[in-house]
Amino acid sequence: MRARSKNARIEDVAAKANVSIMTVSRALRGVDGVSEKKRAEILKIARTLKYVPNSNARSLAVANSNLVGISLPTFAGEVFAEILNGMRQTFEKAGYSSVIDTTEYSRDAELNWVRRLLSWQPAAIILTGVDHHPETIALLKASPIPVLEIWDHTNDPIDLCVGIDHFEAGKTIGQHALECGYKSPAFVSTPKGHDIRADARLEGIRAVYQNLGGGPIPVARPPLQSAFTTGYHGALELIDTAQPDLICFLNDHMAFGGLMACERRGVSIPDDLGVIGFNALDLASVLPKKLTTIRTPRRLMGVTGARNLLARINGVKVDPPAALPMEFIPGETTSPR
Amino acid sequence: MRARSKNARIEDVAAKANVSIMTVSRALRGVDGVSEKKRAEILKIARTLKYVPNSNARSLAVANSNLVGISLPTFAGEVFAEILNGMRQTFEKAGYSSVIDTTEYSRDAELNWVRRLLSWQPAAIILTGVDHHPETIALLKASPIPVLEIWDHTNDPIDLCVGIDHFEAGKTIGQHALECGYKSPAFVSTPKGHDIRADARLEGIRAVYQNLGGGPIPVARPPLQSAFTTGYHGALELIDTAQPDLICFLNDHMAFGGLMACERRGVSIPDDLGVIGFNALDLASVLPKKLTTIRTPRRLMGVTGARNLLARINGVKVDPPAALPMEFIPGETTSPR
DNA sequence: CTGTTAGCGCGTTCAC
DNA sequence: GTGAACGCGCTAACAG
């Protein structure tokens, strides 16, 4: 015979309270059908017995769970942590817990995670971005579980989507650069294909500049390190070779590294060189020179995504995806030429 | 009758393969007792049926799970993300998934999380720090589930502990300050009781300075914002009032904010004022002036903790807790007086 | 308001 | 090497 766990079961509580298992179940879940007197008594007994419900049994019985599975590219760099916080707080209030994994930007890792997630019968699954392994898409489309794609935007989501249009963001950056009169912008990013949202932003900048006959936009893609050092080395590389009059960075972290590189090289901002970041992090707010950047609605995105998902879980119709607005922040690291 | 889920069950795979459920179960789990031929066939059928095992049923049957529950104070600021990464990668390899929650430094939130975790029959539970709600401790001590306390160090852990001695870290900082000849150190932290590890470090500094008759150490505790702005405002406050010759910060993030505040006030580092951080983040590595700080072994801590826990799960004896070593990094933001 | 019955999907046990 | 029976702890459905 199998050794059952030592923990108190609902049966033990029922026995001690002289009621049936179902009454205990109802009392503990707070559903109707139990007199207040009995309920109070049952709750007390459960406490003294240190009774902890078994979620596995519950999930098995009801064929779902209150787990929400989340896939993030990385925990590094606050951005996803902020989106995550918005989501988690919203889910938490609704009684859902989050199971999180990071893919480090690998579609295969994401697929594995989704497979594993599926085995938990989660209430919903959240993926970052819209670029997935074909099998991930197939799996999720075949499943009845609500899916949210966040951070990026697409008109053809797996299910729900709440994000921003990174190509548009790039165009906004490009517009500003053009209006300032920058002639030779450059870009610092991570290795090719690592972050397709960053690539989309770069494309946005290119779209603005391509008809101006200024030649291709130089792009530095230093080997992956921390964002600060990547930005630092990328900027050094561009300053020493391409000599652009503007450097756009994948994000504010890198832009900060870039600013440090400029200080190192004695390059004066914004006189000798313009600098543009992305995200509008708190980091930027303490810098002596306000960074020109784009504020991304990270918290809002998380909250909105979670709300939509909760509505979807509860069977409410959800509006088709619309890209969230961003705010361009003109700072002191760019200026008219 | 209840609607059973539409997903393929092990039974469906068995029917299609003309074998019993048990044979499928064995084949899928890779245990002995199935001929290679049948196994291959079963795996193929499972794939075509898009069969996903039900972890809830499995966990219910075997009375445990491959989930590891983790409690972190916050995702903000890389530090815990780095510890987490070390742990997760180690667990991942061993086939465990992590369920994470953040407490935002609230013991009550931690207790709630532990209660919820317990209901999942996790393979292990990891808490940050050694300061918990009494009921959290009682619950976990009463449970057979292995527990790891990380980041902080104690000689009286709930179960396992891998961390650093924050009081010692403070003493190291104090020693260095003393050797440099600083007379009136100050400290920038978060509101009282928010982060008890930071308080312990402050105590370490005090322990070094208390017999020197220099009066109490001024402490700025600005309202909570991002670490950067907290450091910034804390530094401004101290510069404008207490006029210390050294400011120690809760961490590097705050120290960076503080450096920006100094620039703002025209205070020259390290001539007018010394600055010391904590953690040795990558951020510090791109600064024009190397920050004096203490390197904390965050990744190592995560990996070591996870390994110890895995050993514990597998019934191997684990060494009693020893505080992990830290490395003092003398930088250019402090100098002999 | 309360109890009884019948599973949820899988793994252990033991028999063949 | 393979299969049948039973139970893990809980809840939906139905009676009373």
Coordinates of C-alpha atoms in Angstrom, one line a residue, chain A residues 2-5 7 47 50 52-57 59-67 74-78 81 84-85 88-89 91-92 95-104 113 115-116 118-121 135 138-139 142-144 225-226 228-229 232 253 256-257 260-261 263 282-288, chain B residues 2-5 7 47 50 52-57 59-67 74-78 81 84-85 88-89 91-92 95-104 113 115-116 118-121 135 138-139 142-144 225-226 228-229 232 253 256-257 260-261 263 282-288:
Chain A
R2 CA 1.1 3.5 -0.7
A3 CA 2.2 5.8 2.0
R4 CA -0.2 8.7 2.0
S5 CA 1.2 12.0 3.0
N7 CA -0.5 16.2 6.1
R47 CA -6.5 26.0 11.5
K50 CA -2.7 23.0 10.2
V52 CA -3.4 22.9 3.9
P53 CA -5.6 22.1 0.9
N54 CA -4.0 20.1 -1.8
S55 CA -4.1 22.1 -5.0
N56 CA -3.1 19.2 -7.1
A57 CA -6.2 17.3 -6.1
S59 CA -6.9 21.1 -10.0
L60 CA -7.4 17.6 -11.0
A61 CA -11.0 17.6 -10.0
V62 CA -11.9 20.9 -11.6
A63 CA -9.6 20.4 -14.6
N64 CA -7.9 23.8 -14.3
S65 CA -5.8 25.7 -11.9
N66 CA -5.2 29.2 -10.6
L67 CA -1.8 29.3 -12.1
T74 CA 15.0 37.9 -19.1
F75 CA 14.8 39.3 -15.7
A76 CA 17.7 41.6 -16.3
G77 CA 17.1 45.3 -16.7
E78 CA 13.9 46.2 -15.0
A81 CA 10.2 43.1 -14.2
L84 CA 5.6 41.6 -14.7
N85 CA 4.8 43.5 -11.6
R88 CA 1.2 39.9 -11.1
Q89 CA -0.5 42.4 -8.9
F91 CA -3.6 38.4 -11.1
E92 CA -2.8 38.2 -7.4
G95 CA -6.5 34.8 -6.8
Y96 CA -4.0 33.6 -9.5
S97 CA -0.4 32.8 -8.9
S98 CA 2.2 33.2 -11.6
V99 CA 4.7 30.7 -12.7
I100 CA 7.5 32.4 -14.5
D101 CA 10.4 31.3 -16.7
T102 CA 12.9 33.3 -18.8
T103 CA 13.9 32.2 -22.2
E104 CA 17.0 34.3 -22.7
W113 CA 8.5 26.1 -21.2
R115 CA 5.1 22.4 -23.1
R116 CA 5.8 22.2 -19.4
L118 CA 0.6 23.1 -20.5
S119 CA 1.0 20.1 -18.2
W120 CA -0.1 22.3 -15.3
Q121 CA -3.5 23.1 -16.8
E135 CA 5.2 24.5 -32.7
A138 CA 0.4 25.3 -33.0
L139 CA 0.3 24.0 -29.4
A142 CA -5.0 24.0 -30.4
S143 CA -5.4 24.5 -26.7
P144 CA -8.5 26.2 -25.1
Q225 CA 27.5 41.4 -21.7
S226 CA 25.6 43.5 -19.3
F228 CA 25.8 48.9 -19.6
T229 CA 29.0 47.5 -21.0
Y232 CA 29.8 51.3 -23.6
H253 CA 20.8 51.1 -20.1
F256 CA 23.9 55.2 -20.3
G257 CA 26.9 53.0 -21.1
M260 CA 30.0 57.0 -20.1
A261 CA 32.0 56.0 -23.3
E263 CA 32.9 61.0 -21.3
D282 CA 14.3 55.8 -13.6
L283 CA 18.0 55.7 -14.2
A284 CA 17.7 58.4 -16.8
S285 CA 15.9 60.7 -14.3
V286 CA 19.0 61.2 -12.1
L287 CA 21.4 61.9 -14.9
P288 CA 22.8 65.4 -15.1
Chain B
R2 CA -18.8 16.4 -15.6
A3 CA -17.2 17.5 -18.8
R4 CA -13.7 15.9 -18.9
S5 CA -11.1 18.0 -20.6
N7 CA -7.1 16.9 -24.1
R47 CA 3.3 13.1 -30.3
K50 CA -0.5 16.1 -28.9
V52 CA 0.5 16.5 -22.7
P53 CA 0.8 14.7 -19.4
N54 CA -1.3 16.1 -16.5
S55 CA 1.0 17.2 -13.8
N56 CA -1.8 17.6 -11.3
A57 CA -2.7 14.0 -11.6
S59 CA 1.6 15.1 -8.4
L60 CA -1.5 13.8 -6.7
A61 CA -0.6 10.2 -7.3
V62 CA 3.0 10.5 -6.1
A63 CA 2.3 13.1 -3.5
N64 CA 5.0 15.6 -4.6
S65 CA 5.8 17.8 -7.5
N66 CA 8.8 19.1 -9.4
L67 CA 8.0 22.6 -8.5
T74 CA 11.6 42.2 -5.3
F75 CA 12.5 41.9 -8.9
A76 CA 13.8 45.4 -9.0
G77 CA 17.5 46.0 -9.2
E78 CA 19.2 42.9 -10.6
A81 CA 17.4 38.4 -10.4
L84 CA 17.5 33.7 -9.0
N85 CA 19.2 32.9 -12.3
R88 CA 16.9 28.5 -11.7
Q89 CA 19.5 27.2 -14.1
F91 CA 17.0 23.5 -10.9
E92 CA 16.1 23.5 -14.5
G95 CA 14.0 18.9 -14.0
Y96 CA 12.4 21.4 -11.5
S97 CA 10.4 24.4 -12.4
S98 CA 10.3 27.5 -10.2
V99 CA 7.3 29.3 -9.0
I100 CA 8.2 32.8 -7.9
D101 CA 6.6 35.5 -5.9
T102 CA 7.9 38.8 -4.5
T103 CA 7.0 40.0 -1.1
E104 CA 8.1 43.6 -1.4
W113 CA 2.9 33.0 -0.3
R115 CA 0.7 29.0 2.6
R116 CA -0.2 29.0 -1.0
L118 CA 2.5 24.5 0.5
S119 CA -0.7 23.6 -1.3
W120 CA 1.3 22.7 -4.4
Q121 CA 3.3 20.1 -2.5
E135 CA 3.9 31.4 11.6
A138 CA 6.2 27.2 12.4
L139 CA 4.6 26.1 9.1
A142 CA 6.4 21.3 10.7
S143 CA 6.6 20.4 7.1
P144 CA 8.9 17.8 5.6
Q225 CA 11.2 55.4 -4.9
S226 CA 13.5 53.8 -7.4
F228 CA 18.5 55.8 -8.1
T229 CA 16.3 58.6 -6.9
Y232 CA 20.0 60.9 -5.1
H253 CA 22.2 51.8 -7.4
F256 CA 25.1 56.0 -8.3
G257 CA 22.1 58.2 -7.6
M260 CA 24.8 62.2 -9.5
A261 CA 23.6 64.3 -6.6
E263 CA 27.7 66.3 -9.4
D282 CA 27.9 46.0 -13.7
L283 CA 26.6 49.5 -13.6
A284 CA 29.7 50.4 -11.5
S285 CA 32.0 49.1 -14.1
V286 CA 31.3 51.7 -16.7
L287 CA 31.5 54.7 -14.4
P288 CA 34.3 57.1 -15.1

